[in-house]
XYZ file of C-alpha atoms in Angstrom:
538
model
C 9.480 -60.417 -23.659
C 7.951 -63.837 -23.905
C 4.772 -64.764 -25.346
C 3.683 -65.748 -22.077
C 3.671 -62.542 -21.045
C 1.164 -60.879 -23.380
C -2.626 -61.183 -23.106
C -4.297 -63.219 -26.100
C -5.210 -61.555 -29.178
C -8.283 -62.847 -30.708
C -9.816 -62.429 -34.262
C -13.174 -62.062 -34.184
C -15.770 -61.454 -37.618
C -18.027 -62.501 -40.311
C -16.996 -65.726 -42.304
C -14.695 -64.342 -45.516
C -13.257 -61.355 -43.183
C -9.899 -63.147 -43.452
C -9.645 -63.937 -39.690
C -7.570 -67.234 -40.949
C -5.050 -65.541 -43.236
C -4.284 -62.440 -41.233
C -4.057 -64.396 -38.109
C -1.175 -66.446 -38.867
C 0.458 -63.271 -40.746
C -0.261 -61.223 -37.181
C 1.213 -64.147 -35.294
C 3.905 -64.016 -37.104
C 4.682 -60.531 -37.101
C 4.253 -60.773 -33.407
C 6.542 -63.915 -32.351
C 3.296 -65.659 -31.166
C 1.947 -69.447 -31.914
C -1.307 -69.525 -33.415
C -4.298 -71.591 -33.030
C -7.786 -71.440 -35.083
C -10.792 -72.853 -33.097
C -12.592 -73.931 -36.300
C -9.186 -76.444 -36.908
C -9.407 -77.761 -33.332
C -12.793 -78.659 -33.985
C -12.159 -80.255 -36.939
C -8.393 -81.938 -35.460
C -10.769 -83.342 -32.851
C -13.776 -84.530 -34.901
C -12.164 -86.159 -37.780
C -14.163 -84.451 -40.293
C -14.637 -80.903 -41.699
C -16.839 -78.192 -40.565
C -19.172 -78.580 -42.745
C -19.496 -82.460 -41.852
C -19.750 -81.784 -38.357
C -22.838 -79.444 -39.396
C -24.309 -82.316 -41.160
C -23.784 -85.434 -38.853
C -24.377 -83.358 -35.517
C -26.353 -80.095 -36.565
C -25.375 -76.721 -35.283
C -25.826 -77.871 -31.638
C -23.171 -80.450 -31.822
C -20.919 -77.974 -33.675
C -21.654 -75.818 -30.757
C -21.015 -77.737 -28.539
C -17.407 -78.855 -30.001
C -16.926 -74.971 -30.616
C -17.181 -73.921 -26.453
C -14.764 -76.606 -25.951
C -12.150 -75.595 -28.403
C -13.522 -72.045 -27.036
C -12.466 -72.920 -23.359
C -9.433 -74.433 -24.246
C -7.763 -71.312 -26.317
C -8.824 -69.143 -23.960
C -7.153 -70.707 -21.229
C -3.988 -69.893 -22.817
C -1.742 -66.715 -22.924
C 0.226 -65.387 -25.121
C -2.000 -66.365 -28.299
C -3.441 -65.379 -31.647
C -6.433 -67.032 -31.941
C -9.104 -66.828 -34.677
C -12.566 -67.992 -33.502
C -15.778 -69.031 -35.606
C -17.973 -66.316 -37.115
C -20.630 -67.199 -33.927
C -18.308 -67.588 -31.105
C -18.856 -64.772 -29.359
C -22.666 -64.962 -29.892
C -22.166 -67.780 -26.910
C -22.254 -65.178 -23.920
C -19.669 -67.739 -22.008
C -17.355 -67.902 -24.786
C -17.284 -64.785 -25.224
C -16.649 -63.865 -21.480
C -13.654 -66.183 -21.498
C -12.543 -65.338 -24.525
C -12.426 -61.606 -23.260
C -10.418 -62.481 -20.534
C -7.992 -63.814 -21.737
C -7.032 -61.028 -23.835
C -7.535 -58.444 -26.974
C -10.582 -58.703 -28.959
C -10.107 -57.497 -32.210
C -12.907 -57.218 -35.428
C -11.766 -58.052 -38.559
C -14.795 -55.789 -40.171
C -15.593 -55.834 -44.081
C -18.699 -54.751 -46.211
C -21.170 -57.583 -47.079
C -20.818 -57.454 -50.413
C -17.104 -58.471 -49.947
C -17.940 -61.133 -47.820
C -20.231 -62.627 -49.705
C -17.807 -62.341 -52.510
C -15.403 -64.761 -51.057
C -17.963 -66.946 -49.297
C -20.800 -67.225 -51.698
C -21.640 -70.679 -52.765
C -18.843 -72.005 -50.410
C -19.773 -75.280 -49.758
C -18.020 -75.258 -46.381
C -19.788 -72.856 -45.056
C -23.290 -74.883 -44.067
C -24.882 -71.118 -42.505
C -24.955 -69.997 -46.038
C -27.187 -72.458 -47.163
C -29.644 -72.495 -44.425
C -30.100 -68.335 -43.293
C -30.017 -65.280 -45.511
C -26.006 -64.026 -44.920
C -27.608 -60.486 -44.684
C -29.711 -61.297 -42.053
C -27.178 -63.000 -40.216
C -24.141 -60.739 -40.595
C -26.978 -57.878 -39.125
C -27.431 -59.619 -36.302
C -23.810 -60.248 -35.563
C -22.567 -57.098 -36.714
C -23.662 -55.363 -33.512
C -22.079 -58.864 -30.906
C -19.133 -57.738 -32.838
C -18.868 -54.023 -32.379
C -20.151 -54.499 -28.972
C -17.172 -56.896 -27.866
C -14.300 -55.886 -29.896
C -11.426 -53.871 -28.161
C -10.741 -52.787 -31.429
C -11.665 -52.775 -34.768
C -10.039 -53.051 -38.015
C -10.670 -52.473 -41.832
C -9.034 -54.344 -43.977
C -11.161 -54.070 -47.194
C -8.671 -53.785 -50.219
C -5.472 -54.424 -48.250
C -3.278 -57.519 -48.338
C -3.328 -59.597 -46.075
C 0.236 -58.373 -44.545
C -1.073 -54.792 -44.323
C -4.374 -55.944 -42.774
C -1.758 -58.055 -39.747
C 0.376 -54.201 -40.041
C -2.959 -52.215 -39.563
C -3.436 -54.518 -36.313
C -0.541 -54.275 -34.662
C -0.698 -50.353 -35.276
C -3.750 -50.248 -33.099
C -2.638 -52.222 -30.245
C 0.414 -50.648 -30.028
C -1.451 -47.492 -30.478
C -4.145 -48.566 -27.626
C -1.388 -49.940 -25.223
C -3.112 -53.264 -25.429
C -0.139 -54.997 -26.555
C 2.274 -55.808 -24.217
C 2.250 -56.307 -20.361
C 4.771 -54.027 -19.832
C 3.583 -50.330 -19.114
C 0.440 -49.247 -20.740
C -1.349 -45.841 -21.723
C -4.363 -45.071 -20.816
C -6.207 -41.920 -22.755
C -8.365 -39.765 -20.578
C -9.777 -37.468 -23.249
C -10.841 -33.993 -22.356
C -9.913 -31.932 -25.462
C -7.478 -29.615 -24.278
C -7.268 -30.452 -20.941
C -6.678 -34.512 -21.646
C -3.944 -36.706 -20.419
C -2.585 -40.026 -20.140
C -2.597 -42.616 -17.367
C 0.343 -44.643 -17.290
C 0.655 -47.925 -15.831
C 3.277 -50.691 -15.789
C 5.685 -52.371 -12.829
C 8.618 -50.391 -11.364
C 7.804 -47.294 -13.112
C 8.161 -44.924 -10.071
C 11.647 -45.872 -10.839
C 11.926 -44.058 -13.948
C 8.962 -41.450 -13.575
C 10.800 -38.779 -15.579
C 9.794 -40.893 -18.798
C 6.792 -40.197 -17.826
C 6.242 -36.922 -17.112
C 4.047 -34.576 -19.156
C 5.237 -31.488 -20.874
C 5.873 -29.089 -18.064
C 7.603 -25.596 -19.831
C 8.899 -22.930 -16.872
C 8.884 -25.609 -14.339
C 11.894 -24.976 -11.867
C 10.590 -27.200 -8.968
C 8.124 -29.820 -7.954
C 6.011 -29.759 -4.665
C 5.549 -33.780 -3.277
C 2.526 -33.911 -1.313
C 2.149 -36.829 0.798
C 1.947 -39.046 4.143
C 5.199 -39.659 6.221
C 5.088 -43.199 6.036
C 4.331 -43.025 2.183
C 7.751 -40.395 2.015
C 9.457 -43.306 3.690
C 8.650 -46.096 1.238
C 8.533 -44.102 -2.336
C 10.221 -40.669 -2.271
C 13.585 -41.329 -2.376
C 13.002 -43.074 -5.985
C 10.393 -40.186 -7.046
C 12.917 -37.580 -5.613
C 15.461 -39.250 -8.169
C 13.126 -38.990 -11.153
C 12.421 -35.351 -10.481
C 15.572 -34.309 -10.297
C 16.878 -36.313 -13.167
C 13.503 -34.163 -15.103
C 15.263 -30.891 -13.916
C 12.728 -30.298 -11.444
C 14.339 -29.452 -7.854
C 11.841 -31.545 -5.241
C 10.524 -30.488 -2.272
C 8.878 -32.971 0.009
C 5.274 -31.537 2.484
C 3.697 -34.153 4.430
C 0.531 -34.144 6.147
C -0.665 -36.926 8.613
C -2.900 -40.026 7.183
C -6.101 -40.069 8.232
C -9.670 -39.253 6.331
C -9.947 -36.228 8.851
C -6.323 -34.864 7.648
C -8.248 -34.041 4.094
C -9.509 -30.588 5.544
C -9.534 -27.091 4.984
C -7.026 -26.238 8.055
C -4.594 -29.209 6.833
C -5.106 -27.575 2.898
C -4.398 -23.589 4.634
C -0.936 -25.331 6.148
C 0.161 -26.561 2.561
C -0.231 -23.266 1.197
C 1.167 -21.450 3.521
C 4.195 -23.916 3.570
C 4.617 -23.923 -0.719
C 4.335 -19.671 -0.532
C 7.024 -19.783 2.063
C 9.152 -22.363 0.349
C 8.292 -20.222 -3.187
C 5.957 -22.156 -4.843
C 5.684 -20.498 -8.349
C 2.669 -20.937 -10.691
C 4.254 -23.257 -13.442
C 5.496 -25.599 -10.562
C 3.426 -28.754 -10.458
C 2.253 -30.092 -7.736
C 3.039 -33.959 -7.141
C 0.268 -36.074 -5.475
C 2.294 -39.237 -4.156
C -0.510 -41.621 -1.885
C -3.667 -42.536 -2.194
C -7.379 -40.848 -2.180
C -7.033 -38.920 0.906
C -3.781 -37.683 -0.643
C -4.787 -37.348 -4.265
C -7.953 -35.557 -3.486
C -6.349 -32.874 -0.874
C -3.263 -32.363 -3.267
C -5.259 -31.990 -6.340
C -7.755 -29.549 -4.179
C -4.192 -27.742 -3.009
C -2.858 -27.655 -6.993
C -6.506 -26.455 -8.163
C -6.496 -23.327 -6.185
C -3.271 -21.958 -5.472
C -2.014 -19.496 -7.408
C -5.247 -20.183 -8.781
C -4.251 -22.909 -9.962
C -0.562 -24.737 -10.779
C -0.442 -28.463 -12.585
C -1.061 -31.573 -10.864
C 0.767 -35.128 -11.538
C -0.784 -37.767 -9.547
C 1.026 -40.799 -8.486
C -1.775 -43.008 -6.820
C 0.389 -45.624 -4.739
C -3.279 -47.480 -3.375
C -5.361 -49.854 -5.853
C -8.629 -47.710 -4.874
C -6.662 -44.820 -6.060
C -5.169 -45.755 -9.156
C -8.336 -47.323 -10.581
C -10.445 -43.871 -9.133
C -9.253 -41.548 -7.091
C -6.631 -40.227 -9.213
C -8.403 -40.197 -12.246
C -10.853 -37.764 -13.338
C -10.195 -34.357 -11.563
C -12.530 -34.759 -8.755
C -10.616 -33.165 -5.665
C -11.878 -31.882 -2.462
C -11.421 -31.561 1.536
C -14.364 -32.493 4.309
C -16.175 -30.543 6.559
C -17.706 -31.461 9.924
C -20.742 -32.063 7.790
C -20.014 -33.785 5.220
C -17.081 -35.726 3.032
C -16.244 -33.880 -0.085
C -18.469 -30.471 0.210
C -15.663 -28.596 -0.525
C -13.774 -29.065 -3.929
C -12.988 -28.321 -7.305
C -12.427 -30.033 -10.846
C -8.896 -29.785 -11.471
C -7.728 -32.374 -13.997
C -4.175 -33.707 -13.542
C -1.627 -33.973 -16.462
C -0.827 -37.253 -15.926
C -1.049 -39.763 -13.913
C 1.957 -42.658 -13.368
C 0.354 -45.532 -11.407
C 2.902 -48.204 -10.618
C 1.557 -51.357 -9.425
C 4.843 -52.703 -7.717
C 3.496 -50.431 -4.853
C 0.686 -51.794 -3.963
C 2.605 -54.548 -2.327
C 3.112 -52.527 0.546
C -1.233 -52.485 0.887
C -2.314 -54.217 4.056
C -4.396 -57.391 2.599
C -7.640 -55.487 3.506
C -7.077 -52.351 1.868
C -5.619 -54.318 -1.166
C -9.244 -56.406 -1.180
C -11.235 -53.084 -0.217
C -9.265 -51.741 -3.894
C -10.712 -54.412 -5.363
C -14.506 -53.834 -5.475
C -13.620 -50.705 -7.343
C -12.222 -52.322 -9.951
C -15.084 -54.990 -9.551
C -17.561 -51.207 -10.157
C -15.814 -50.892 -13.305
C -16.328 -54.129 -14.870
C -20.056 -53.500 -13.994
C -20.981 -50.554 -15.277
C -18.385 -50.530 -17.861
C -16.184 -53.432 -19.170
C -18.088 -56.971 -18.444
C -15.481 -58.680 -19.646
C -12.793 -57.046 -17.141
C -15.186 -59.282 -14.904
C -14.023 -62.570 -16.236
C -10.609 -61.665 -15.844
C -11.490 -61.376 -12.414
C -13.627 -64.154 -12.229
C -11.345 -66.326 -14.369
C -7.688 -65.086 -12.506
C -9.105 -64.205 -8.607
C -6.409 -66.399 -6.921
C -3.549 -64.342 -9.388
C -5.197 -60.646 -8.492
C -5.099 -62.214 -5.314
C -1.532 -62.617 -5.061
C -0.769 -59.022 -6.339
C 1.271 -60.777 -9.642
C 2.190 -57.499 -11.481
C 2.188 -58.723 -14.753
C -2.019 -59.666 -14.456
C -2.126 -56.170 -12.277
C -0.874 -54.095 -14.646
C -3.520 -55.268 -16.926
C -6.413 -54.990 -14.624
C -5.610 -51.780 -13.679
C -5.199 -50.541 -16.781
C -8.580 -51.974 -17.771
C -10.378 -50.302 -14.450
C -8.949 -47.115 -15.400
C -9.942 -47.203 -18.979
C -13.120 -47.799 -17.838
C -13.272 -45.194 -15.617
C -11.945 -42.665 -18.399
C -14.726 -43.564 -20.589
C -16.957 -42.038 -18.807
C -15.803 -39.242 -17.417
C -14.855 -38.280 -21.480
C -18.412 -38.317 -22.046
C -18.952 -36.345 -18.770
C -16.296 -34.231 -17.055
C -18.192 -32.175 -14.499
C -21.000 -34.964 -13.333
C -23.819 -33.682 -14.919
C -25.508 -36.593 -15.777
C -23.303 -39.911 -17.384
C -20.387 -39.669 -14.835
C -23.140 -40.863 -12.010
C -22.699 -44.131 -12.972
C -19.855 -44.357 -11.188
C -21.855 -44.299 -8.042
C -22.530 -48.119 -8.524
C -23.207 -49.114 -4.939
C -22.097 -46.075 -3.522
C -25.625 -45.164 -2.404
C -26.017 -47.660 0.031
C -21.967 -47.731 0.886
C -21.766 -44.086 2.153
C -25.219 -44.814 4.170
C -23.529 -47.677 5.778
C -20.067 -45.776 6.584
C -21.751 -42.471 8.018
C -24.751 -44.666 10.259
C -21.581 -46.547 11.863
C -19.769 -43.255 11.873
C -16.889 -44.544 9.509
C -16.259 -47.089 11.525
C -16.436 -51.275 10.570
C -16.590 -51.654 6.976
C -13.992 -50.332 5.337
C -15.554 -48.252 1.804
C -14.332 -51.055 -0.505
C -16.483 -53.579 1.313
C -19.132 -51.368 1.985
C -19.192 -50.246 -1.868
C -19.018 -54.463 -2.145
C -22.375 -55.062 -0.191
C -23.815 -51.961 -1.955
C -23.554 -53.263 -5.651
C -25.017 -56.799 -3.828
C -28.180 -54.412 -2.773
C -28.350 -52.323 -6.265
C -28.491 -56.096 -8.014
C -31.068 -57.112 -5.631
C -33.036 -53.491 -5.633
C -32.885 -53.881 -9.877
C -34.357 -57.066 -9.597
C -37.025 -56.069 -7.170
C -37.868 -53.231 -9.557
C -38.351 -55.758 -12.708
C -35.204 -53.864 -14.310
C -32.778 -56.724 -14.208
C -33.178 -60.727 -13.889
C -32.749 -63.026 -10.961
C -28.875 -64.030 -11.993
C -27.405 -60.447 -11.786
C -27.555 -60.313 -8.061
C -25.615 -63.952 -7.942
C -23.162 -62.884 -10.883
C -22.243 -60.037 -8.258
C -21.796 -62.217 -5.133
C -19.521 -64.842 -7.712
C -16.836 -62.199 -8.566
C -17.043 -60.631 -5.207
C -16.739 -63.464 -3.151
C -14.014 -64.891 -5.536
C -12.103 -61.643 -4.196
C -12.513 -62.007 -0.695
C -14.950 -59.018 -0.267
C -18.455 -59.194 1.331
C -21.785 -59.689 -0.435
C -24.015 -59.572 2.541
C -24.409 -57.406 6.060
C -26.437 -57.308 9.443
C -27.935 -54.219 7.662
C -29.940 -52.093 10.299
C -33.395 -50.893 9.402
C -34.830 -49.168 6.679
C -35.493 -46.610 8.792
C -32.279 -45.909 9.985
C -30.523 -45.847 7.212
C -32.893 -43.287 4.954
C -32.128 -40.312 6.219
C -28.100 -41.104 5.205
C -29.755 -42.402 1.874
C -31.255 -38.657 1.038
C -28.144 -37.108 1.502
C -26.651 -38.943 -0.865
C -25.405 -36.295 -3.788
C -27.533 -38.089 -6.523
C -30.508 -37.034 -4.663
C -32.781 -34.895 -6.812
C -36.749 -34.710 -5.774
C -36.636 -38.249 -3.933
C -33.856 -41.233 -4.170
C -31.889 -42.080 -6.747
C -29.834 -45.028 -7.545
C -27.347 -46.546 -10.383
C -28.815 -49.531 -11.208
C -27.797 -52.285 -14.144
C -30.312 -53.879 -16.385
C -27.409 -56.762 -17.208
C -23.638 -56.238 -17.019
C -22.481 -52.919 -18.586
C -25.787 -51.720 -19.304
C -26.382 -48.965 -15.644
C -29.303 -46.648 -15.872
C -30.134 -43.764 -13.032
C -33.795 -44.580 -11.285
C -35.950 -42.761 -9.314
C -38.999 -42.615 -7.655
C -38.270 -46.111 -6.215
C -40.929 -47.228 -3.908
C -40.095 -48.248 -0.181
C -41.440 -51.890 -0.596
C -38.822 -52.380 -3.459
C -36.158 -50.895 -1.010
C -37.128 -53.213 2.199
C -36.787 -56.691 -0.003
C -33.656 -55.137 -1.858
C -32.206 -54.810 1.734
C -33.686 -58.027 3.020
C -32.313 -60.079 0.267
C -28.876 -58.447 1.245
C -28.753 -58.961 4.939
C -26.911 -61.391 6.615
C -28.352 -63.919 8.690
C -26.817 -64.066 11.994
């Protein structure tokens, strides 16, 4: 594999962490050029650090910094080291984050100021206390870093050893496939994702001991394009395949459509150590998963999500369910899966909408969850656009990790896993009032996060640039920011059946980027400008 295809990896730390030494000793061991943003500023300038300080004062240096900044990030396939207050700059830090791996060289003080102390190139020294100032970075650091690394006592050869062991161990390395942890004690699993890997699912295949056959669930067309290479991979696992379709459609995921696929896997002899293979997207993941969870009271589950809504949500988490004629979802069960294998070559098969309508999922993520998976988004938009699997692979893997985040600190949606509603309030008011018909749920979950920015704003929560930091990255995707929205009034009796509802409204809402918080009790005038602000003008 080339350099070119592998994300950045970026040093970040406290002057004296060795960012210098263990960056060309990483870059190196990884066959990757290397570039320090402190000698680009100095290449450029003439003069020293330390000079620059003097002649220019910390603004200038600043200033030269971002550039240098803006420049390395723009590359790929990197290791860059970056100034000890880099990332304090919110913009070089969000480019810096997309272009890459963030990783914390992290050392005690006392250490640092070992190697630093009385350092005449170091001009910070000599103006703030280095307690006080490696404090206040300490958290920027922690808060940014994809991972972090100790390297007190250690070479600086085991340090570069030490972070290649936790890429590699984080999947964070290389674009190829990646792993993505979904930790549930006992019942946790990976998420696999990487470019042709339908091909070769058998690699990826959990333990399975007493399986004799595999059940594919799925949509005729979907058999059409991706069975005959899944079909391959079981059998090559020792798993003989049998193939049940059902038809697409959101009103196939129903209890009389669930009743046929039992009936159909106890004729065929369905036994209870056979796993049940979801191949399709969230209509398909959620009925299979509901079919897996309570047969034979219950019989494993392997997702393969084929949709980008589906391999960034759907199949991830355990939530799985069937409608009724009142209601999506009111019938379901958690049923974790014990694996999922999402291959992003498929999603070139996605009509352009349903590829965009993906998309403001992932966009959900980076909200509540990863900011910096936004300036990928931001930064790449025309690439995403284009479906390149290479950038795909690592957005989806980013969405997902996101996702699995949370639901490790929540399994069963009692109280952190609501987050995921970002925008979904408004969204599934807007589907049901136009009876599921017009926006598709990507764009409607689009305008919805547009509204939640606007509502946090109206309720003093967040500032007045959230709301245009959404309609940027959205509208760099092709998905809507704004609606004819119909009335208040209309739309409020959808909004209190919404399942956050508990003694009034509630909605996800973000103080700033990654930062959500569940309100209630949120007064109508708040909810008439929040909806103003986001309806179109016609």
């Amino acid at each position: 594999m080339t350099s070119k295809a592998r994300p950045n990896v970026v040093l970040i730390g406290f002057m004296g962490a060795g960012k210098t030494s263990v960056g060309k000793a990483l870059a190196a061991r990884l066959d990757m050029p290397y570039l320090d943003t402190d000698e680009m500023v100095e290449a450029r300038a003439g003069r020293s650090v330390a000079e620059v300080f003097r002649d220019e004062g910390e603004a200038g240096f600043r200033r030269r910094e971002r550039e240098a900044v803006r420049e390395a990030a723009a590359k790929r396939g990197w290791v860059v080291s970056v100034g000890g207050g880099a990332v304090l700059d919110s913009e070089n830090l969000e480019a810096l984050k997309a272009s890459g791996v963030l990783v914390y060289l992290r050392a005690p003080l006392e250490a640092l100021l070992a190697r630093v102390g009385g350092d005449p190139s170091r001009p910070l020294l000599a103006e703030k206390d280095p307690r006080e100032l490696l404090e206040a970075r300490r958290r920027v650091y922690e808060a940014a870093a994809d991972l972090v690394v100790d390297g007190e006592g250690l070479e600086v050869e085991a340090v570069a050893a030490k972070v290649v062991e936790g890429l590699e161990g984080l999947g964070l390395l290389e674009a190829g496939v990646r792993e993505v942890r979904v930790e549930l004690g006992p019942s946790s699993y990976s998420v696999w994702v990487g470019a042709g890997i339908l091909e070769e699912a058998e690699g990826y295949l959990p333990p399975l001991p007493g399986a004799e056959a595999a059940t594919v669930i799925t949509h005729p067309e979907l058999a059409e394009l991706f069975y005959p290479a899944l079909q391959g991979a079981l059998a090559r696992a020792g798993l003989r395949p049998r193939l049940l379709t059902f038809p697409s459609g959101e009103e196939r995921k129903s209890v009389a459509e669930a009743e046929a696929l039992w009936r159909e896997m106890a004729r065929t002899g369905h036994h209870r150590k056979d796993p049940v293979v979801a191949l399709g997207g969230g209509v398909v993941t959620d009925l299979a998963g509901f079919v897996a969870a309570t047969y034979h009271r219950g019989v494993p589950l392997v997702n393969f999500p084929t949709t980008l809504l589906a391999q960034v949500d759907a199949a991830i988490g355990g939530k799985t369910g069937v409608n009724l004629p009142e209601g999506k979802n009111l019938v379901g069960a958690f049923w974790q899966p014990r694996a999922v294998v999402s291959d992003v070559r498929c999603l070139a098969s996605l009509p352009e909408r349903e590829f965009r309508s993906g998309l403001a999922e992932v966009v959900k993520a980076g909200f509540v969850a990863d900011p910096g998976l936004l300036g990928l988004l931001r930064a790449e938009a025309a690439r995403v656009l284009k479906r390149e699997e290479g950038l795909m692979v690592r957005v989806v893997a980013r969405a997902a990790a996101a996702k699995a985040r949370v639901v490790a600190m929540d399994e069963r949606e009692s109280g952190r896993r609501a987050i995921l509603n970002y925008g979904h309030t408004l969204a599934h008011a807007l589907e049901a009032h136009a009876s599921f018909r017009g926006l598709s749920h990507g764009e409607a979950v689009a305008i919805g996060m547009v509204f939640a920015a606007h509502l946090a704003q109206a309720c003093g929560i967040a500032g007045v640039t959230l709301a245009q930091r959404h309609v940027e990255v959205l509208e760099a995707l092709g998905l809507p920011t704004s609606a004819p929205l119909p009335p208040l009034e209309e739309l409020y009796p959808f909004l209190e059946r919404d399942k956050k509802y508990q003694e009034g409204l509630r909605f996800v809402l973000l103080a700033r980027p990654g930062e959500p918080v569940v309100v209630s009790g949120i007064a109508r005038p708040a909810l008439e400008e929040a909806l103003e602000a986001t309806r179109a003008r016609l």
